[in-house]
PDB file of C-alpha atoms in Angstrom:
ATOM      1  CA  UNK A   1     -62.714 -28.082  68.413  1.00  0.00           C
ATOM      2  CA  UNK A   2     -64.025 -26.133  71.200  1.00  0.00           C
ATOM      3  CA  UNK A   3     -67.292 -24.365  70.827  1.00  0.00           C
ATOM      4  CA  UNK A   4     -67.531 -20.512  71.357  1.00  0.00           C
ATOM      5  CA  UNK A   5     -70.436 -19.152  73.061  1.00  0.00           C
ATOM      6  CA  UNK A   6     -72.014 -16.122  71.510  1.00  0.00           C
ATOM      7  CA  UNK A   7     -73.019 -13.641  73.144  1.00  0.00           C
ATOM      8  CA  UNK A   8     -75.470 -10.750  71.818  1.00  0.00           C
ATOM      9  CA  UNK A   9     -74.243  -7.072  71.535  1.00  0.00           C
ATOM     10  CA  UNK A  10     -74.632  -4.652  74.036  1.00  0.00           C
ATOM     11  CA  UNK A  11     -76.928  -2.800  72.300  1.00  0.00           C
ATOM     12  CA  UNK A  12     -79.454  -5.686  72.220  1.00  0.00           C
ATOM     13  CA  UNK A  13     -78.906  -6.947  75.812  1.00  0.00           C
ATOM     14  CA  UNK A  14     -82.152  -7.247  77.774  1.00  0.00           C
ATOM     15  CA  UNK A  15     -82.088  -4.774  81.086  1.00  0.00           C
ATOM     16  CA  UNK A  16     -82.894  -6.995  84.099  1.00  0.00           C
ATOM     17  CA  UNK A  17     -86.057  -7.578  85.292  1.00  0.00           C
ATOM     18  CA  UNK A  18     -86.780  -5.216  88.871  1.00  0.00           C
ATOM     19  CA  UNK A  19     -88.048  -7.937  91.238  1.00  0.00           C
ATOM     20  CA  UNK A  20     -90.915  -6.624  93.074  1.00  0.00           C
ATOM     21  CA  UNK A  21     -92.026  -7.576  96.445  1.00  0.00           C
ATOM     22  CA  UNK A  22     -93.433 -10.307  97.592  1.00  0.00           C
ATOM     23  CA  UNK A  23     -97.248 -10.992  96.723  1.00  0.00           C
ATOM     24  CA  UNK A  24     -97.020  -8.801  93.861  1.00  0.00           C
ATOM     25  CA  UNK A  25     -97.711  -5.480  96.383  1.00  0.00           C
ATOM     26  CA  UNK A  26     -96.109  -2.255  95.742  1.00  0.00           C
ATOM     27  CA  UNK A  27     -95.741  -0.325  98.432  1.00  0.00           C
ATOM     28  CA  UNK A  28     -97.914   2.274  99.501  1.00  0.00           C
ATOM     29  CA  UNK A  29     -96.698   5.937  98.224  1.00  0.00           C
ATOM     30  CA  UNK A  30     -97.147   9.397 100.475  1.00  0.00           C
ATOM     31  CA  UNK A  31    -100.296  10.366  97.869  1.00  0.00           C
ATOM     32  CA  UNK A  32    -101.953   6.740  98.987  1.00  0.00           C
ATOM     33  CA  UNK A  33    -101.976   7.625 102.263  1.00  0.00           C
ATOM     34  CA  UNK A  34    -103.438  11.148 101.881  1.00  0.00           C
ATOM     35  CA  UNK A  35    -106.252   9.559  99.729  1.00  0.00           C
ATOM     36  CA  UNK A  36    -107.067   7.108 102.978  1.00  0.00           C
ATOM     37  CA  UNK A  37    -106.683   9.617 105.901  1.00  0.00           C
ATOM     38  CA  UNK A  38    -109.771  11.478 103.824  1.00  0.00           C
ATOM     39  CA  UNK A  39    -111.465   8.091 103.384  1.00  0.00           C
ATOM     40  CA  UNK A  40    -111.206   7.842 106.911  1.00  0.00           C
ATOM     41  CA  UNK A  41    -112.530  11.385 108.019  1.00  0.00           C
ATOM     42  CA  UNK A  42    -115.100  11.010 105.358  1.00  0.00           C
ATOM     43  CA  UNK A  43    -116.129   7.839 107.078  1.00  0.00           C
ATOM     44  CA  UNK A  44    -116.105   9.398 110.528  1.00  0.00           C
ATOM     45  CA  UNK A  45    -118.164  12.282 109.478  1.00  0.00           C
ATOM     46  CA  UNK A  46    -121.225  10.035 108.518  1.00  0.00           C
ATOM     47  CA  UNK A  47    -121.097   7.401 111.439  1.00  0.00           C
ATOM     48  CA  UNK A  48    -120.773  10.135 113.978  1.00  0.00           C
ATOM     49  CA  UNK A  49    -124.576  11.354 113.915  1.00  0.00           C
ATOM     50  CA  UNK A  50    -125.612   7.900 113.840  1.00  0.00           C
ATOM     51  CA  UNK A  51    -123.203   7.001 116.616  1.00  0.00           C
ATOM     52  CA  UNK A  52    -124.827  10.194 118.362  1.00  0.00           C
ATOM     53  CA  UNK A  53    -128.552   8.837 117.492  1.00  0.00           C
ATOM     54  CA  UNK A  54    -127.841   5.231 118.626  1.00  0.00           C
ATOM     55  CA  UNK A  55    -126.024   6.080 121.978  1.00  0.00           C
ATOM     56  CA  UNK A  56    -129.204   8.729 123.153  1.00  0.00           C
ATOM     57  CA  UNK A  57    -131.501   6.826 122.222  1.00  0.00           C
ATOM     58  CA  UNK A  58    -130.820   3.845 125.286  1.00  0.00           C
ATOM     59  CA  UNK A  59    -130.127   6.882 127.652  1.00  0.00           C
ATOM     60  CA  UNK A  60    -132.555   8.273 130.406  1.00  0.00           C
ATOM     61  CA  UNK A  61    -133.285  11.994 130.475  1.00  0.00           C
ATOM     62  CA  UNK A  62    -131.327  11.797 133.800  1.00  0.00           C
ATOM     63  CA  UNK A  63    -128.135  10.099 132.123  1.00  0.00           C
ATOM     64  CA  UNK A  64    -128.277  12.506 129.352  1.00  0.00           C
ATOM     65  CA  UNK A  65    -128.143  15.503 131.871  1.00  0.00           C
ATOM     66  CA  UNK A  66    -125.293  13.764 134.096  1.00  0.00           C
ATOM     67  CA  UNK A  67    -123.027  12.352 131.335  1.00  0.00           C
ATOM     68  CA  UNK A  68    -123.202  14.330 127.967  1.00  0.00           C
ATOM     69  CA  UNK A  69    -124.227  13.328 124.387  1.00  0.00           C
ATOM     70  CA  UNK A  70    -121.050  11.277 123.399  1.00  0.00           C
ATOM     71  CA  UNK A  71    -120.765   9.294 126.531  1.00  0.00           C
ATOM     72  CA  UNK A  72    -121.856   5.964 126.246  1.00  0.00           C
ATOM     73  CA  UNK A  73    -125.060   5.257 128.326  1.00  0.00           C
ATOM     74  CA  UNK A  74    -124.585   3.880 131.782  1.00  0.00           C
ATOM     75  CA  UNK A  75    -127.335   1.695 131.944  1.00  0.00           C
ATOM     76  CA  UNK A  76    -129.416   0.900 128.385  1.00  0.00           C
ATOM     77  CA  UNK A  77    -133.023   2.806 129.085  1.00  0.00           C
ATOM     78  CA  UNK A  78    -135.634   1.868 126.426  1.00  0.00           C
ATOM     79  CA  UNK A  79    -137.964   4.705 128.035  1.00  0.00           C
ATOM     80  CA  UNK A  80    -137.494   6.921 125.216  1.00  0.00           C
ATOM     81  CA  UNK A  81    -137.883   4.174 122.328  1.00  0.00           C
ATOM     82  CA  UNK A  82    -141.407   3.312 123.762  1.00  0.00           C
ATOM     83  CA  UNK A  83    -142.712   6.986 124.759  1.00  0.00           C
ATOM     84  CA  UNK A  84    -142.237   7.884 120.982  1.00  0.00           C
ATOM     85  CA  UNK A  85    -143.740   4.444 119.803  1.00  0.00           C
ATOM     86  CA  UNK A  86    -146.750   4.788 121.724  1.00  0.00           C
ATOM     87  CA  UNK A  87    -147.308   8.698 120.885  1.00  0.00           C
ATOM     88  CA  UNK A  88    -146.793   8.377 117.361  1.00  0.00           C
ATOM     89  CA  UNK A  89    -148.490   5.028 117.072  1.00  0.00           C
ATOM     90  CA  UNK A  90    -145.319   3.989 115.175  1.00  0.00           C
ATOM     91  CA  UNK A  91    -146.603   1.044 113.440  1.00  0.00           C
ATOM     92  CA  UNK A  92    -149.627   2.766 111.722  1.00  0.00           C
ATOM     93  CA  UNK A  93    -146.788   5.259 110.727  1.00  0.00           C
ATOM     94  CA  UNK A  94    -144.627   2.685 109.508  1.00  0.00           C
ATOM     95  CA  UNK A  95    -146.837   0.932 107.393  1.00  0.00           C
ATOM     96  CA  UNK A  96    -147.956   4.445 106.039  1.00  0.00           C
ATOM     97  CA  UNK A  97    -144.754   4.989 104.536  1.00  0.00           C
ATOM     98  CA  UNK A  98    -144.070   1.195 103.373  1.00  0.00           C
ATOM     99  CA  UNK A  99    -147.596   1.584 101.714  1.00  0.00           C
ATOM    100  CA  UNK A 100    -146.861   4.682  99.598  1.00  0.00           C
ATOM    101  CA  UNK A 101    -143.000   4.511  99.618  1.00  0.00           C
ATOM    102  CA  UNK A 102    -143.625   0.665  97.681  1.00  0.00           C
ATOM    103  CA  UNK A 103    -146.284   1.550  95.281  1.00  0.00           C
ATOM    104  CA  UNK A 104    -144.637   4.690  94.101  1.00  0.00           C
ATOM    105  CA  UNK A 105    -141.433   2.928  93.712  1.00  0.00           C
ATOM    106  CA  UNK A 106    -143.428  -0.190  91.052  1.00  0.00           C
ATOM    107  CA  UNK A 107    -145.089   2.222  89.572  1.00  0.00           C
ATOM    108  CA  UNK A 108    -142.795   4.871  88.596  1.00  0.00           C
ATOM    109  CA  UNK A 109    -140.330   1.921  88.063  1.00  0.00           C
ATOM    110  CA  UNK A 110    -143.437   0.798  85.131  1.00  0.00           C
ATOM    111  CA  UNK A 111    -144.331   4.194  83.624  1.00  0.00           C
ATOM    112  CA  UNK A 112    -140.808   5.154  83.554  1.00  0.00           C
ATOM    113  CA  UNK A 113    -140.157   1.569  81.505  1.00  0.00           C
ATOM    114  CA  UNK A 114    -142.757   1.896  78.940  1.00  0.00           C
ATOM    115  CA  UNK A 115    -142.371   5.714  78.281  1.00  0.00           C
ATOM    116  CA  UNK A 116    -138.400   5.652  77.592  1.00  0.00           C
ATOM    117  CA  UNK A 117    -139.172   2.443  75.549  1.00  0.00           C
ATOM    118  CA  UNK A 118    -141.601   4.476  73.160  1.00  0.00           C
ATOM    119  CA  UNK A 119    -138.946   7.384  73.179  1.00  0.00           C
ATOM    120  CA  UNK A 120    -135.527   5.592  73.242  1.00  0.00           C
ATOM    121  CA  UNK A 121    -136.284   2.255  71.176  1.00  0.00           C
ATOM    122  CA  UNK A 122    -139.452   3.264  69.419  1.00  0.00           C
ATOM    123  CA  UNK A 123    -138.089   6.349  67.998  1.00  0.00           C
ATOM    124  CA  UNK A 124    -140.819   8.913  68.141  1.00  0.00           C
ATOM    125  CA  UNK A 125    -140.869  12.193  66.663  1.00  0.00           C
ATOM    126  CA  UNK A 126    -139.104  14.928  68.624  1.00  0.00           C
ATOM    127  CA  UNK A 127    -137.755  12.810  71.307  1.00  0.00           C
ATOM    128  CA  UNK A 128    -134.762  15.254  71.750  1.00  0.00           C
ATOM    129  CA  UNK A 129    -137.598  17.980  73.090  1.00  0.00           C
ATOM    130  CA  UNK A 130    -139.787  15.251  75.071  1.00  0.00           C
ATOM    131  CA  UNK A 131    -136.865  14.006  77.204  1.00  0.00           C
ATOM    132  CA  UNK A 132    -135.672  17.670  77.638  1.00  0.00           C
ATOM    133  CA  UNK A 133    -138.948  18.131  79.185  1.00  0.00           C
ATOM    134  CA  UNK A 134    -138.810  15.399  81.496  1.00  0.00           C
ATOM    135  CA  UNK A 135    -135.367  17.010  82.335  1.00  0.00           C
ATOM    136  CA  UNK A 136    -136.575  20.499  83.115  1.00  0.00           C
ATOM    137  CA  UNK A 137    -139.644  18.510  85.201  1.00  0.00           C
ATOM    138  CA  UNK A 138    -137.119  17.602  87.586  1.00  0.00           C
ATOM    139  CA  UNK A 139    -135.778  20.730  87.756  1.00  0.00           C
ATOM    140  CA  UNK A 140    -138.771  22.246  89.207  1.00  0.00           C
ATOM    141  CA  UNK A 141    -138.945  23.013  93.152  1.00  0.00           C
ATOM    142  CA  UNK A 142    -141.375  21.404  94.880  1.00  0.00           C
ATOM    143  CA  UNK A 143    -142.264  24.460  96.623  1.00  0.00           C
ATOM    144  CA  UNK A 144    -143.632  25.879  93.256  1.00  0.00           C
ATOM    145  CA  UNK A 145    -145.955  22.380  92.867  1.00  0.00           C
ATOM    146  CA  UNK A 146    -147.338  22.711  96.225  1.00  0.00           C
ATOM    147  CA  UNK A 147    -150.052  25.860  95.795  1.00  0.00           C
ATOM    148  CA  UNK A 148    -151.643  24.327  92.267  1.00  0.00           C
ATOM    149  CA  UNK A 149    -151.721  20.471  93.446  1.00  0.00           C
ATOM    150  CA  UNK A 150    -153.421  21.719  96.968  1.00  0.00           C
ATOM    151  CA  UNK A 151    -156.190  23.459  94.918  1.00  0.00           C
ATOM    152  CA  UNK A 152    -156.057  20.183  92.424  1.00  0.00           C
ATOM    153  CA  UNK A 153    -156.351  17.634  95.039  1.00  0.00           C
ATOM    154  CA  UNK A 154    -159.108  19.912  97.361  1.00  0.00           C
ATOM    155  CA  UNK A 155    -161.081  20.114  94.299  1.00  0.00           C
ATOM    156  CA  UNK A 156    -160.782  16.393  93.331  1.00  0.00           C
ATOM    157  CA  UNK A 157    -161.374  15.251  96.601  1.00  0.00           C
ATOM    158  CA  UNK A 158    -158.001  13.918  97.117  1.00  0.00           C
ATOM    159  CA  UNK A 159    -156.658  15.820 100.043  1.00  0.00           C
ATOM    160  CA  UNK A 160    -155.855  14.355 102.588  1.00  0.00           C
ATOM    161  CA  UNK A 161    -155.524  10.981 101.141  1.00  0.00           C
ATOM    162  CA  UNK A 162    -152.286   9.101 100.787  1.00  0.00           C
ATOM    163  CA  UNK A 163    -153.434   8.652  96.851  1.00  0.00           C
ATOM    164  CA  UNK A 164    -152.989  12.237  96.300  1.00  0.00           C
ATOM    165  CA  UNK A 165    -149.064  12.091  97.696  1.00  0.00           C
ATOM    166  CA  UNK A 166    -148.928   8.539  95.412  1.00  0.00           C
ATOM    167  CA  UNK A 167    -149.865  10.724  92.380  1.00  0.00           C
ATOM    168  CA  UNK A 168    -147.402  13.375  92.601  1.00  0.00           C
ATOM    169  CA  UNK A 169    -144.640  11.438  93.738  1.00  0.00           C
ATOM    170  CA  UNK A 170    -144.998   8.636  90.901  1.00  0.00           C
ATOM    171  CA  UNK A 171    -144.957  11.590  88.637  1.00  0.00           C
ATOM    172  CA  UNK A 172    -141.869  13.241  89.676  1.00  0.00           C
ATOM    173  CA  UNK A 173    -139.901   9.603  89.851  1.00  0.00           C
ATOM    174  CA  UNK A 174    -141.092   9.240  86.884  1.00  0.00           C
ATOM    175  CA  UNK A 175    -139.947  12.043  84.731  1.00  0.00           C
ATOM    176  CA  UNK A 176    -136.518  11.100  86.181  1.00  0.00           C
ATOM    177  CA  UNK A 177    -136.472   7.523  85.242  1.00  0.00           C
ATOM    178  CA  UNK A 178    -137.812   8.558  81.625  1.00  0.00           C
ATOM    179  CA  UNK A 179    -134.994  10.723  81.240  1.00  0.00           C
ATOM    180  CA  UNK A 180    -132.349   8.311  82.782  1.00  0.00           C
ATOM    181  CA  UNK A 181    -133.808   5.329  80.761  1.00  0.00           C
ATOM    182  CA  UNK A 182    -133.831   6.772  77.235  1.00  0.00           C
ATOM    183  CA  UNK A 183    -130.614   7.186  77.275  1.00  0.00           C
ATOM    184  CA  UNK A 184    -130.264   3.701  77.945  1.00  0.00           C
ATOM    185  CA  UNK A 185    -132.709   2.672  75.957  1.00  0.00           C
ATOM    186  CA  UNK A 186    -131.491   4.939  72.701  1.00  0.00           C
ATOM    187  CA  UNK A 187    -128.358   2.548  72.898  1.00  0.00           C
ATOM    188  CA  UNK A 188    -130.069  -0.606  73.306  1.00  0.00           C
ATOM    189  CA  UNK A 189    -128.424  -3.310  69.963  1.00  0.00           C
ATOM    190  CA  UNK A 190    -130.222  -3.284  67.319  1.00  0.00           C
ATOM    191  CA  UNK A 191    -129.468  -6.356  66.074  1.00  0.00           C
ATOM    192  CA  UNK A 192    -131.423  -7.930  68.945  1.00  0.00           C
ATOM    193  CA  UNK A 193    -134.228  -5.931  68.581  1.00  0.00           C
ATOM    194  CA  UNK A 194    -134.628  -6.823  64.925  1.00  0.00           C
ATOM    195  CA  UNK A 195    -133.880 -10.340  65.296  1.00  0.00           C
ATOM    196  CA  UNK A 196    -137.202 -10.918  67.591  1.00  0.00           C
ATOM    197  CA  UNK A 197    -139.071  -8.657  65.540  1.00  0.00           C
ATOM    198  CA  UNK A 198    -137.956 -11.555  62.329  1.00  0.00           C
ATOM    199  CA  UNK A 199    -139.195 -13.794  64.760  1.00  0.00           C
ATOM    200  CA  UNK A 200    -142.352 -12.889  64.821  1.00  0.00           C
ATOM    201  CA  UNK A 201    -142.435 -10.498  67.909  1.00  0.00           C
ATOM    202  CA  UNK A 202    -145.012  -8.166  68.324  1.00  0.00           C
ATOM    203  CA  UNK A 203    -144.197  -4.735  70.321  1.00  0.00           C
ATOM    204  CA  UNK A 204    -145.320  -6.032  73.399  1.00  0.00           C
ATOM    205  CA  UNK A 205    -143.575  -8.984  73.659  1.00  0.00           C
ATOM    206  CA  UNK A 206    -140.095  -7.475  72.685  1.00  0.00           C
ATOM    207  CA  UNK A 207    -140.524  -5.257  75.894  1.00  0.00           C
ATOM    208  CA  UNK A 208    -141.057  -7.515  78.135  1.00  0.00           C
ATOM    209  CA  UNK A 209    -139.289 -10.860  76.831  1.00  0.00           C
ATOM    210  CA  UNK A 210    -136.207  -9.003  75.169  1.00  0.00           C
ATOM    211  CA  UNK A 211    -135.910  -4.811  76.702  1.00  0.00           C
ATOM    212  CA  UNK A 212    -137.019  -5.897  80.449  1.00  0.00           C
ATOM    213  CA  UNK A 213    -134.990  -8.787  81.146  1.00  0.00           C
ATOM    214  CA  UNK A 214    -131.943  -7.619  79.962  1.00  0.00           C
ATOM    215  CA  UNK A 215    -132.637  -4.325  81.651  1.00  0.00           C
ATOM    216  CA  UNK A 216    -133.860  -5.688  84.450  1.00  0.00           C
ATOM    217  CA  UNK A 217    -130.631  -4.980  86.923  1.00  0.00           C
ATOM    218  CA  UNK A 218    -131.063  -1.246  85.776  1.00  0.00           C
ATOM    219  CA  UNK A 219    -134.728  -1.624  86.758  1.00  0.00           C
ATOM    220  CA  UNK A 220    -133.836  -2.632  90.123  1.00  0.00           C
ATOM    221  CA  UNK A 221    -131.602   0.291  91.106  1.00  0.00           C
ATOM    222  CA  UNK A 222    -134.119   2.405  89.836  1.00  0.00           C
ATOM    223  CA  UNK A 223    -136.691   0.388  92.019  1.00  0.00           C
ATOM    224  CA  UNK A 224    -134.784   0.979  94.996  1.00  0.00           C
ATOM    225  CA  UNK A 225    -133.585   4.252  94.747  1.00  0.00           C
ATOM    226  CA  UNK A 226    -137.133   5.259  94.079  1.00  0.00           C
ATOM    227  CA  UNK A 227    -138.274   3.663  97.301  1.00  0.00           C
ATOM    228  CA  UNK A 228    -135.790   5.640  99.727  1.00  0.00           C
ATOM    229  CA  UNK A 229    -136.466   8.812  98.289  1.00  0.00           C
ATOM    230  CA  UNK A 230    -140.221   8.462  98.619  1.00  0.00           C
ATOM    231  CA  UNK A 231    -139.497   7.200 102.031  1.00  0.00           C
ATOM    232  CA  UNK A 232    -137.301  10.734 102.841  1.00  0.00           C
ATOM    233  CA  UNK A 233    -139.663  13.134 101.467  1.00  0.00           C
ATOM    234  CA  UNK A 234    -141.390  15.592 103.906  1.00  0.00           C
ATOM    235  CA  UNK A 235    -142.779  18.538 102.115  1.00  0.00           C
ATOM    236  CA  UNK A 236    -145.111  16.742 100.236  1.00  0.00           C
ATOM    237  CA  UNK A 237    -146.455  14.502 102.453  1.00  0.00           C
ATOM    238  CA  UNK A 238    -146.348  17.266 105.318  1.00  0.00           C
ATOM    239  CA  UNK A 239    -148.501  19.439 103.076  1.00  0.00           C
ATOM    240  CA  UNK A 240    -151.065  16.584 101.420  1.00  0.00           C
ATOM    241  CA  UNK A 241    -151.354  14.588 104.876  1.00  0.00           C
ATOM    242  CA  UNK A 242    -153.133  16.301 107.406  1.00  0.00           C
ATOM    243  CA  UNK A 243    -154.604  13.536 109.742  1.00  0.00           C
ATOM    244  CA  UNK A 244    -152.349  12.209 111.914  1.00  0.00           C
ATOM    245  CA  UNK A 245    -153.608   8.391 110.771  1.00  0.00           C
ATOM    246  CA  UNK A 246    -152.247   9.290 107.000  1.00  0.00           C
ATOM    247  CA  UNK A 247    -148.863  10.762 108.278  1.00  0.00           C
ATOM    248  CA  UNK A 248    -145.342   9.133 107.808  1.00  0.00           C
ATOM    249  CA  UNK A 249    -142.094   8.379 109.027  1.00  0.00           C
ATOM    250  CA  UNK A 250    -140.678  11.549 108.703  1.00  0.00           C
ATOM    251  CA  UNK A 251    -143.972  13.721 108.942  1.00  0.00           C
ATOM    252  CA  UNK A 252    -144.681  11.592 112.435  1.00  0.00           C
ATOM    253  CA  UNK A 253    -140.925  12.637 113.641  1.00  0.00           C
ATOM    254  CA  UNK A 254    -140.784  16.597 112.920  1.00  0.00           C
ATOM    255  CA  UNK A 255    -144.124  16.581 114.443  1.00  0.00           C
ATOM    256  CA  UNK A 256    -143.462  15.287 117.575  1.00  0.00           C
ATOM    257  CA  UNK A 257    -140.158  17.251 117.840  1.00  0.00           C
ATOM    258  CA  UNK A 258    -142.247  20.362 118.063  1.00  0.00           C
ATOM    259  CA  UNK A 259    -144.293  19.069 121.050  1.00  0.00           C
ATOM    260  CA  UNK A 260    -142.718  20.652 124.413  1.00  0.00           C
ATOM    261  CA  UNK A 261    -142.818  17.595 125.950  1.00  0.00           C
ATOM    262  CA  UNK A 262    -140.177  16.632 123.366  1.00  0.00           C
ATOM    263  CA  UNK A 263    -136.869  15.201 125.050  1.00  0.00           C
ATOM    264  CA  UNK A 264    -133.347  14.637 123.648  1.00  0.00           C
ATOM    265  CA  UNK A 265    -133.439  10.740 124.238  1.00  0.00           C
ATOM    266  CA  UNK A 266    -136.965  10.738 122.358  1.00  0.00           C
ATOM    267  CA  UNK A 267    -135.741  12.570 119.945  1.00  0.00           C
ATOM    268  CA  UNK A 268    -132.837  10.431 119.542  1.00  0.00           C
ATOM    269  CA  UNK A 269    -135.011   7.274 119.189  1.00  0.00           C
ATOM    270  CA  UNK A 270    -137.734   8.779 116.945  1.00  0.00           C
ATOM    271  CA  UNK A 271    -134.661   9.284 114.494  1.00  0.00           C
ATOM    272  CA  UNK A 272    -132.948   5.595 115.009  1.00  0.00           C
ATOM    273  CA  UNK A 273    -136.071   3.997 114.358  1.00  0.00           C
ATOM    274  CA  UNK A 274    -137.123   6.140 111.375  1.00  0.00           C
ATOM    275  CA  UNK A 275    -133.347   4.893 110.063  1.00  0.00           C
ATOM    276  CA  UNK A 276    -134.173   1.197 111.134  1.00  0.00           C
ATOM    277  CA  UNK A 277    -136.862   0.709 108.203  1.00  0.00           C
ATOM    278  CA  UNK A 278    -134.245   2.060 104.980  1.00  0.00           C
ATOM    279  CA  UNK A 279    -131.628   0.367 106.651  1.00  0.00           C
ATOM    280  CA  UNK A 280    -133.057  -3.027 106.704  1.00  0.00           C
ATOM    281  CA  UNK A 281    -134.022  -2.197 102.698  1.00  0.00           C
ATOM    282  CA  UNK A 282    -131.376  -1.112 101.936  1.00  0.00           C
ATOM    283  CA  UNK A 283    -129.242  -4.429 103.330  1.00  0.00           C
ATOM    284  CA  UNK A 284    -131.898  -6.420 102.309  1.00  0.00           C
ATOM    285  CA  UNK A 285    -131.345  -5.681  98.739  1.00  0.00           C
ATOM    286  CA  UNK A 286    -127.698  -4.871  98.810  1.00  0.00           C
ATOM    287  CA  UNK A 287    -127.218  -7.432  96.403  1.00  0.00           C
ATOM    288  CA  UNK A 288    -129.640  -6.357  93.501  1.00  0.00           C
ATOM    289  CA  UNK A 289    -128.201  -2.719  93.991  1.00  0.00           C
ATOM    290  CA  UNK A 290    -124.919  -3.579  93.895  1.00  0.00           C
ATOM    291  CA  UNK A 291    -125.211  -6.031  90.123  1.00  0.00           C
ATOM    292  CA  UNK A 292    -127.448  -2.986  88.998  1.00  0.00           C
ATOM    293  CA  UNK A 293    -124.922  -0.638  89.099  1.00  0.00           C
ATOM    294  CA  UNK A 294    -121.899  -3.207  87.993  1.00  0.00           C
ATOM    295  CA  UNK A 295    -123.831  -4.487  85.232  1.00  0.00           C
ATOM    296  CA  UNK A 296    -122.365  -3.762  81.907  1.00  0.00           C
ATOM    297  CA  UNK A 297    -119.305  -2.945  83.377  1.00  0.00           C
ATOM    298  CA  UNK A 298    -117.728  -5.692  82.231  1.00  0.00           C
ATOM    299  CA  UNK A 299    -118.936  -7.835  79.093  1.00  0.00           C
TER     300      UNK A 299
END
């Protein structure tokens, strides 16, 4: 007897599968395209000053005059690279900046650490009003710090001293890191937390055996992040720094560009080698920055 073959109803029949293309790419729609044309002009509008700064800096005053700012230099010139590093003393200025830039950063980095673990883990009263007051301290212009910390600091004997820019600047970082770290801190598990306290754990060593290592990549963004904006700030250290042996980076450069002897292709190279210093941070630790801000993004 011959067998039938069933077959199931219509009703219940499976639609066939679309095949897509090959590699498991869609194709690109109109609204992908639109979103990487304004990558691409965003990414045009912040290499073209530095493709302005690099090009005039290896330019003589002469080739600057006879070929434009967006030619390409005819010959490479380092005249203008060495005027400003010998005017400025460039290495004194350098090391200025590295010196207060790196101390406010560890510092900040440590009071901002042990303050939002008092607030967020330890739970003190009216922590809701003590982190809104870090919040409104950021807030605050620096232009309405600058008249009661000169008095301060001339009074103290500060002024003029890269300790009295150190001061305010670890402050300021670290009213923001408070506030940024309690939050983080408020949702730390508190099964952990109780678990080394059973073991025996004293205060002390839960911060720094249990909070800090597992907040350690946080830390680190906070570490560098801290370091580039003390490394940007002028008004401050403009203000505090009067000598030009205490000046920095940034003081050294708007300085000089006031002098009349001042020349596009210096100015060009004061402002690539002010960049040189962040940018070698910055790729230095690329790596730390980038797990920082990935970590806990997936468990």
């Amino acid at each position: 007897m011959a067998t039938s073959t069933l077959l199931p109803p219509a009703a219940t029949r499976t639609a066939p599968r679309r095949t897509r293309p090959r590699g498991g790419m869609t194709k690109p729609r109109g609204r992908d395209w639109i979103v990487v044309a304004l990558v691409g002009l965003g990414a045009l509008a912040v290499l073209a000053p530095f493709y302005l700064v690099v090009v005039n800096s290896f330019k003589s005053p002469t080739d600057y005059a006879t070929s434009g700012a967006l030619a390409l230099p005819q010959a490479l010139d380092f005249t203008g690279l060495g005027r400003f590093w010998e005017r400025v003393n460039f290495p004194e200025k350098v090391w200025n900046s590295i010196f207060i830039s790196g101390v406010v950063a560890v510092l900040a980095v440590l009071i901002s650490m042990l303050n939002a673990f008092a607030i967020g883990i330890g739970r003190v009263k009216y922590r809701t009003s003590i982190v809104l007051l870090f919040l409104l301290a950021n807030l605050l212009p620096q232009e309405a710090l600058l008249y009661p910390l000169y008095y301060m600091f001339k009074e103290v004997g500060l002024y003029d001293n890269v300790w009295s820019v150190i001061i305010i600047f670890v402050v300021v970082q670290a009213a923001f890191g408070t506030y940024l770290l309690s939050a983080v801190y408020g949702t730390f598990p508190k099964e952990v937390l109780e678990a080394a306290s059973l073991d025996g754990a004293s205060r002390w060593q839960i911060l720094w055996r249990v909070v800090f290592p597992i907040s350690r990549p946080t830390l680190s963004v906070l570490l560098i992040f801290f370091f580039i904006w003390t490394w940007n700030e002028f008004l401050i250290p403009l203000t505090f720094l009067a000598s030009n042996a205490n000046q920095t980076v940034p003081v050294a450069i708007s300085v000089l560009q006031g002098d009349r002897l001042m020349d596009v292709t210096t100015t060009s190279a004061s402002a690539l080698l002010g960049i040189i210093p962040t940018l070698i941070f910055f790729l230095v630790f690329q790596r730390t920055l980038t797990r920082g801000i990935t970590a806990g993004a997936v468990k």
